[in-house]
CSV table of C-alpha atoms in Angstrom, one decimal:
chain,number,residue,atom,x,y,z
A,1,ALA,CA,180.3,-61.8,149.5
A,2,THR,CA,179.1,-58.8,147.4
A,3,ASP,CA,176.0,-58.4,149.5
A,4,THR,CA,178.1,-58.5,152.7
A,5,SER,CA,180.5,-55.9,151.2
A,6,HIS,CA,177.6,-53.6,150.3
A,7,ARG,CA,176.0,-54.1,153.7
A,8,SER,CA,179.2,-53.3,155.6
A,9,GLU,CA,179.7,-50.2,153.4
A,10,ARG,CA,176.2,-49.0,154.2
A,11,GLU,CA,176.8,-49.6,157.9
A,12,ARG,CA,180.1,-47.7,157.8
A,13,GLU,CA,178.4,-44.8,156.0
A,14,GLN,CA,175.5,-44.7,158.5
A,15,HIS,CA,178.0,-44.8,161.4
A,16,GLN,CA,179.9,-41.8,160.0
A,17,ARG,CA,176.8,-39.8,159.2
A,18,PRO,CA,176.0,-37.0,161.8
A,19,THR,CA,172.9,-37.5,164.0
A,20,MET,CA,170.3,-35.0,165.1
A,21,SER,CA,172.0,-34.7,168.5
A,22,ASP,CA,175.1,-33.5,166.8
A,23,TYR,CA,173.4,-30.7,164.8
A,24,ILE,CA,170.9,-28.0,165.5
A,25,SER,CA,169.3,-28.6,162.1
A,26,THR,CA,170.5,-31.6,160.1
A,27,GLN,CA,169.6,-31.9,156.5
A,28,HIS,CA,170.7,-34.5,154.0
A,29,HIS,CA,170.9,-33.2,150.4
A,30,GLY,CA,172.3,-36.2,148.6
A,31,ASN,CA,174.2,-35.3,145.4
A,32,ALA,CA,172.7,-31.8,145.6
A,33,GLY,CA,175.2,-31.0,148.3
A,34,CYS,CA,174.7,-28.1,150.8
A,35,SER,CA,173.5,-25.4,148.5
A,36,SER,CA,172.6,-21.9,149.5
A,37,SER,CA,168.9,-22.7,149.2
A,38,SER,CA,169.3,-25.0,152.2
A,39,GLY,CA,169.6,-21.9,154.4
A,40,CYS,CA,172.9,-23.1,155.8
A,41,ALA,CA,176.3,-21.6,155.5
A,42,PRO,CA,178.8,-23.8,153.6
A,43,SER,CA,181.3,-23.6,156.4
A,44,SER,CA,178.8,-25.4,158.7
A,45,CYS,CA,178.4,-28.4,156.4
A,46,SER,CA,180.2,-31.8,156.7
A,47,CYS,CA,180.1,-34.4,154.0
A,48,SER,CA,180.8,-38.1,153.7
A,49,CYS,CA,181.0,-39.8,150.3
A,50,SER,CA,181.1,-43.4,149.2
A,51,SER,CA,182.3,-44.5,145.8
A,52,SER,CA,183.2,-47.6,143.9
A,53,SER,CA,186.7,-46.2,143.8
A,54,SER,CA,188.2,-45.3,147.2
A,55,SER,CA,190.7,-42.9,145.5
A,56,SER,CA,187.9,-40.8,144.0
A,57,PRO,CA,187.7,-37.2,145.4
A,58,CYS,CA,184.8,-36.3,147.6
A,59,CYS,CA,181.9,-34.7,145.8
A,60,CYS,CA,181.6,-31.9,148.3
A,61,SER,CA,184.2,-29.3,147.8
A,62,SER,CA,185.0,-26.4,150.2
A,63,SER,CA,182.2,-24.4,148.5
A,64,SER,CA,179.8,-27.3,149.1
A,65,SER,CA,179.4,-27.7,145.4
A,66,PRO,CA,178.7,-31.2,143.9
A,67,ALA,CA,180.9,-30.4,140.9
A,68,ALA,CA,182.9,-33.6,141.3
A,69,ALA,CA,179.9,-35.8,141.7
A,70,SER,CA,179.2,-38.6,139.3
A,71,SER,CA,176.6,-41.3,138.9
A,72,THR,CA,179.0,-43.8,140.5
A,73,LYS,CA,179.3,-41.7,143.7
A,74,ARG,CA,177.0,-41.2,146.6
A,75,CYS,CA,177.3,-38.0,148.6
A,76,GLU,CA,175.6,-37.2,151.9
A,77,CYS,CA,175.9,-33.7,153.3
A,78,ALA,CA,174.7,-32.7,156.8
A,79,CYS,CA,174.5,-29.0,157.6
A,80,LYS,CA,174.7,-27.6,161.2
A,81,CYS,CA,172.9,-24.3,161.3
A,82,SER,CA,170.1,-22.3,162.7
A,83,ARG,CA,167.5,-22.1,160.0
A,84,LEU,CA,166.4,-18.5,159.2
A,85,ASP,CA,163.0,-17.3,158.2
A,86,ALA,CA,162.1,-15.3,155.1
A,87,ASP,CA,163.3,-12.1,156.9
A,88,GLY,CA,166.7,-13.5,157.8
A,89,LEU,CA,165.7,-13.9,161.5
A,90,PRO,CA,165.9,-17.0,163.7
A,91,PRO,CA,162.8,-19.2,163.8
A,92,PHE,CA,160.0,-17.9,165.9
A,93,THR,CA,156.5,-19.2,166.8
A,94,MET,CA,153.9,-16.7,167.9
A,95,PRO,CA,152.3,-17.6,171.3
A,96,PRO,CA,148.6,-18.6,171.1
A,97,PHE,CA,146.2,-15.7,170.8
A,98,SER,CA,144.4,-16.8,173.9
A,99,ASN,CA,147.6,-16.9,175.9
A,100,MET,CA,148.4,-13.3,174.9
A,101,LEU,CA,145.0,-12.1,175.9
A,102,LEU,CA,145.4,-13.9,179.2
A,103,ILE,CA,148.7,-12.2,179.9
A,104,ALA,CA,147.3,-8.8,179.1
A,105,GLY,CA,144.3,-9.4,181.4
A,106,CYS,CA,146.4,-10.7,184.2
A,107,SER,CA,148.8,-7.7,183.9
A,108,THR,CA,145.8,-5.3,184.1
A,109,ALA,CA,144.5,-7.1,187.2
A,110,ALA,CA,147.9,-7.3,188.8
A,111,PHE,CA,148.5,-3.5,188.5
A,112,ALA,CA,145.0,-2.8,189.9
A,113,VAL,CA,145.8,-5.0,192.9
A,114,ALA,CA,149.2,-3.4,193.3
A,115,ASN,CA,147.7,0.1,193.1
A,116,GLN,CA,145.4,-0.7,196.0
A,117,LEU,CA,148.2,-2.2,198.0
A,118,ALA,CA,150.4,0.8,197.4
A,119,HIS,CA,147.6,3.1,198.5
A,120,TRP,CA,147.4,1.1,201.8
A,121,ILE,CA,151.2,1.1,202.3
A,122,TRP,CA,151.6,4.9,201.6
A,123,GLY,CA,148.5,5.7,203.6
A,124,SER,CA,149.7,3.8,206.7
A,125,SER,CA,153.4,4.8,206.5
A,126,SER,CA,153.6,8.3,205.1
A,127,ALA,CA,152.0,11.3,206.8
A,128,ARG,CA,152.9,13.5,203.8
A,129,TYR,CA,150.9,11.1,201.5
A,130,ARG,CA,147.8,11.4,203.8
A,131,LYS,CA,147.9,15.2,203.5
A,132,LEU,CA,147.6,15.0,199.7
A,133,SER,CA,144.2,15.6,198.1
A,134,GLU,CA,142.4,12.6,196.5
A,135,THR,CA,143.5,13.6,193.0
A,136,GLU,CA,147.1,14.1,194.1
A,137,GLN,CA,147.0,10.7,195.8
A,138,GLU,CA,145.8,9.1,192.6
A,139,ARG,CA,148.7,10.7,190.7
A,140,TYR,CA,151.1,9.5,193.3
A,141,LEU,CA,149.9,6.0,192.9
A,142,SER,CA,150.0,6.4,189.2
A,143,TYR,CA,153.7,7.3,189.3
A,144,THR,CA,154.3,4.4,191.7
A,145,MET,CA,152.8,1.9,189.2
A,146,SER,CA,154.7,3.6,186.4
A,147,MET,CA,158.0,3.1,188.3
A,148,ILE,CA,157.3,-0.6,188.8
A,149,ASN,CA,156.3,-1.0,185.1
A,150,SER,CA,159.3,1.0,183.7
A,151,CYS,CA,161.8,-0.9,185.9
A,152,LEU,CA,160.5,-4.3,184.8
A,153,VAL,CA,160.2,-3.5,181.1
A,154,SER,CA,163.5,-1.6,180.9
A,155,SER,CA,165.4,-4.4,182.6
A,156,PHE,CA,164.1,-6.9,180.1
A,157,THR,CA,164.5,-4.8,177.0
A,158,TRP,CA,167.9,-3.3,177.5
A,159,SER,CA,169.4,-6.5,178.9
A,160,LYS,CA,168.1,-8.2,175.8
A,161,ILE,CA,169.4,-5.5,173.4
A,162,ILE,CA,172.9,-5.5,175.1
A,163,ARG,CA,173.1,-9.3,175.5
A,164,GLU,CA,172.3,-10.1,171.9
A,165,ARG,CA,174.5,-7.5,170.2
A,166,LYS,CA,177.0,-8.9,167.8
A,167,PRO,CA,180.4,-7.2,167.2
A,168,GLY,CA,180.4,-5.2,164.0
A,169,GLY,CA,176.6,-5.5,163.7
A,170,GLY,CA,175.9,-1.8,163.7
A,171,PHE,CA,174.5,0.7,166.2
A,172,VAL,CA,171.0,-0.7,166.1
A,173,GLN,CA,170.6,-4.5,165.9
A,174,LEU,CA,167.4,-6.5,165.8
A,175,CYS,CA,166.8,-8.9,168.7
A,176,ARG,CA,165.6,-12.5,168.9
A,177,ARG,CA,161.9,-12.6,169.3
A,178,GLN,CA,161.6,-15.2,172.1
A,179,GLY,CA,160.0,-13.7,175.2
A,180,THR,CA,159.2,-10.4,173.6
A,181,MET,CA,155.5,-10.9,172.9
A,182,GLU,CA,154.8,-11.8,176.6
A,183,VAL,CA,156.4,-8.5,177.7
A,184,VAL,CA,154.5,-6.6,175.1
A,185,MET,CA,151.2,-8.0,176.4
A,186,ALA,CA,152.2,-7.3,180.0
A,187,LEU,CA,153.0,-3.7,179.0
A,188,LEU,CA,149.6,-3.5,177.2
A,189,GLY,CA,147.9,-4.6,180.5
A,190,TYR,CA,149.7,-1.8,182.4
A,191,PHE,CA,148.7,0.9,179.9
A,192,ILE,CA,145.1,-0.3,180.0
A,193,HIS,CA,145.1,-0.1,183.8
A,194,ASP,CA,146.8,3.3,183.9
A,195,PHE,CA,144.5,4.8,181.2
A,196,ILE,CA,141.4,3.8,183.3
A,197,ALA,CA,142.9,4.8,186.6
A,198,SER,CA,143.8,8.3,185.3
A,199,ARG,CA,140.3,9.0,183.9
A,200,LYS,CA,139.7,11.9,186.3
A,201,VAL,CA,142.6,13.9,184.8
A,202,TRP,CA,142.1,13.2,181.1
A,203,LEU,CA,141.1,16.7,180.4
A,204,LYS,CA,143.9,18.2,182.5
A,205,TYR,CA,146.6,16.1,180.8
A,206,PRO,CA,145.6,15.5,177.2
A,207,ALA,CA,149.1,14.6,176.0
A,208,GLU,CA,149.1,11.7,178.4
A,209,VAL,CA,145.8,10.5,177.0
A,210,VAL,CA,147.3,10.6,173.5
A,211,HIS,CA,150.4,8.8,174.7
A,212,HIS,CA,148.3,6.0,176.3
A,213,LEU,CA,146.1,5.6,173.3
A,214,LEU,CA,149.2,5.4,171.0
A,215,ALA,CA,150.8,2.9,173.4
A,216,ILE,CA,147.7,0.7,173.6
A,217,GLY,CA,147.4,0.9,169.8
A,218,CYS,CA,151.1,-0.1,169.3
A,219,CYS,CA,151.0,-2.9,171.8
A,220,GLY,CA,147.4,-4.1,171.2
A,221,PHE,CA,147.0,-3.7,167.4
A,222,GLY,CA,150.6,-4.4,166.7
A,223,GLY,CA,151.0,-7.3,169.1
A,224,LEU,CA,147.6,-9.0,168.7
A,225,ALA,CA,146.8,-8.3,165.0
A,226,VAL,CA,149.8,-7.4,162.9
A,227,ALA,CA,152.4,-9.7,164.6
A,228,GLU,CA,150.2,-12.7,163.9
A,229,TYR,CA,150.7,-12.2,160.1
A,230,VAL,CA,154.1,-10.4,160.1
A,231,PRO,CA,156.1,-12.1,163.0
A,232,SER,CA,159.3,-10.3,162.1
A,233,ILE,CA,157.9,-7.1,163.5
A,234,VAL,CA,158.3,-8.6,167.0
A,235,ALA,CA,162.1,-8.2,166.6
A,236,ILE,CA,161.7,-4.4,166.9
A,237,GLY,CA,159.7,-4.7,170.1
A,238,PRO,CA,162.5,-4.3,172.6
A,239,HIS,CA,163.7,-1.2,170.9
A,240,VAL,CA,160.3,0.4,171.1
A,241,MET,CA,159.7,-0.7,174.7
A,242,GLY,CA,163.2,0.6,175.5
A,243,ILE,CA,161.9,4.1,175.7
A,244,GLU,CA,160.5,3.3,179.2
A,245,LEU,CA,164.0,3.7,180.6
A,246,SER,CA,163.6,7.5,180.8
A,247,THR,CA,160.3,7.0,182.7
A,248,ILE,CA,162.2,5.7,185.7
A,249,PHE,CA,163.9,9.1,186.3
A,250,LEU,CA,160.7,11.0,185.5
A,251,ASP,CA,158.9,9.1,188.2
A,252,ILE,CA,161.7,9.7,190.7
A,253,MET,CA,161.5,13.5,189.9
A,254,TRP,CA,157.8,13.6,190.4
A,255,MET,CA,157.9,11.8,193.7
A,256,LEU,CA,160.6,14.1,195.0
A,257,ARG,CA,158.6,17.1,193.9
A,258,ALA,CA,155.5,15.8,195.6
A,259,SER,CA,157.7,15.4,198.8
A,260,LYS,CA,158.9,19.1,198.5
A,261,ARG,CA,162.5,18.0,197.8
A,262,GLU,CA,163.1,19.8,194.5
A,263,GLY,CA,166.4,21.2,195.8
A,264,SER,CA,167.9,17.9,196.8
A,265,PRO,CA,171.0,16.5,194.9
A,266,LEU,CA,169.0,13.4,194.1
A,267,TYR,CA,166.4,15.5,192.3
A,268,LYS,CA,169.1,17.3,190.2
A,269,LEU,CA,170.7,14.0,189.4
A,270,SER,CA,167.4,12.5,188.4
A,271,MET,CA,166.7,15.5,186.2
A,272,LEU,CA,170.0,15.1,184.4
A,273,LEU,CA,169.5,11.4,183.8
A,274,PHE,CA,165.9,12.0,182.7
A,275,VAL,CA,166.9,14.5,180.0
A,276,ALA,CA,169.8,12.4,178.8
A,277,SER,CA,167.9,9.1,178.7
A,278,PHE,CA,164.9,10.9,177.1
A,279,ALA,CA,167.0,12.4,174.3
A,280,PHE,CA,168.8,9.1,173.7
A,281,THR,CA,166.0,6.5,173.9
A,282,ARG,CA,162.9,8.5,172.7
A,283,VAL,CA,164.2,11.1,170.3
A,284,ALA,CA,167.3,9.5,168.7
A,285,TYR,CA,167.2,5.7,169.2
A,286,LEU,CA,163.5,5.1,168.5
A,287,PRO,CA,163.5,6.5,164.9
A,288,LEU,CA,166.8,4.8,164.2
A,289,SER,CA,165.3,1.5,165.1
A,290,TYR,CA,162.4,2.1,162.7
A,291,LEU,CA,164.7,3.1,159.9
A,292,HIS,CA,167.0,0.1,160.5
A,293,PHE,CA,164.2,-2.3,160.4
A,294,ALA,CA,162.8,-0.7,157.2
A,295,ARG,CA,166.2,-0.9,155.6
A,296,LYS,CA,167.0,-4.5,156.7
A,297,HIS,CA,163.5,-5.9,156.1
A,298,PRO,CA,161.7,-3.7,153.6
A,299,VAL,CA,159.1,-6.3,152.7
A,300,ALA,CA,158.2,-6.9,156.4
A,301,TRP,CA,158.1,-3.1,157.0
A,302,GLN,CA,155.6,-2.7,154.2
A,303,ASN,CA,153.6,-5.8,155.3
A,304,ILE,CA,152.8,-4.4,158.7
A,305,GLY,CA,150.5,-1.9,157.0
A,306,PRO,CA,150.1,1.9,157.1
A,307,VAL,CA,148.1,1.9,160.4
A,308,LEU,CA,150.9,0.5,162.6
A,309,ARG,CA,153.6,2.5,160.7
A,310,THR,CA,151.6,5.6,161.4
A,311,LEU,CA,151.2,4.7,165.1
A,312,PHE,CA,154.9,4.2,165.4
A,313,TRP,CA,155.8,7.5,163.8
A,314,CYS,CA,153.1,9.4,165.8
A,315,LEU,CA,154.5,7.9,169.0
A,316,TRP,CA,157.9,9.4,168.0
A,317,LEU,CA,156.4,12.8,167.1
A,318,LEU,CA,154.9,12.9,170.6
A,319,GLN,CA,158.3,12.3,172.1
A,320,VAL,CA,159.7,15.2,170.0
A,321,TYR,CA,156.9,17.5,171.2
A,322,TRP,CA,157.6,16.5,174.8
A,323,PHE,CA,161.3,17.0,174.3
A,324,SER,CA,160.8,20.5,173.1
A,325,GLY,CA,159.1,21.3,176.4
A,326,ILE,CA,161.9,19.6,178.3
A,327,VAL,CA,164.5,21.8,176.5
A,328,LYS,CA,162.5,24.9,177.5
A,329,MET,CA,162.4,23.7,181.1
A,330,VAL,CA,166.2,23.1,181.1
A,331,VAL,CA,166.9,26.6,179.7
A,332,LYS,CA,164.7,28.2,182.4
A,333,VAL,CA,166.5,26.2,185.1
A,334,ALA,CA,169.9,27.2,183.7
A,335,GLN,CA,168.8,30.9,183.7
A,336,GLY,CA,167.5,30.7,187.2
A,337,LYS,CA,163.9,31.4,186.1
A,338,ALA,CA,162.5,28.0,187.3
């Protein structure tokens, strides 16, 4: 009879115990309760207790403390939570190194093919394009590829930043890392293609050469080397890639200028949006994301090393240099000198 009673009690306890399908991450801590070291919030824990005395209080209080536990009681606590890593971010597994190299290579090849296809389309449909010199045609194609890249990257980054914002979480919030590395590698492929395709004008546009080298360094060195050892840095990726938003309006302006439509309302609107988005994403938001990450995750910020931190800040200084030129341009336009 005693064996039957104990067996029925165990069956009852197992029936009441939550299963893996009920919880994201289920952990049984026994008499230890759901402590803070489990990585779970106390409010997400549920407990079931068995005792020789049915009137005994449960060993798990509202604070998930096993204060009332005794040797005659058995307590099982199951916690429903998303486990966080050492940096307080949701779990994340880096894609295989070979996969990231494959994505970067495929991206480079895809933009090379798209560049040739755009040359055929513009050449067969636009008489104005056919009148351009070979160098001007290459620049036109470069801005066409830039438009495609910036639209794709911006749609991913800003939808991710906005979708994953939490109320009261502050102006800058780190994003979940799922999907980010793949976009970083695709962006790396674009910059490699554009750097090679613009080789004839390297001496004419040295700032663009510096920009491309910094971008390749941030995406390549940061994505392929640093992120392998400090995965938390991937959380800042969407904020850095978000600066591509202003590139959309720059590309529109350049194409309108090449089409001799500088005086059109669309050109003026594009200029206004370009200046506003450049000031917001590249001059203000970019350093704020650095500082936010350094404040929230100081250990990870140190672990990424001085090389990548220097690349990040040099990328921002280049934006400040460009913005000073933009301000001068706006002043000249306002004074009617340009």
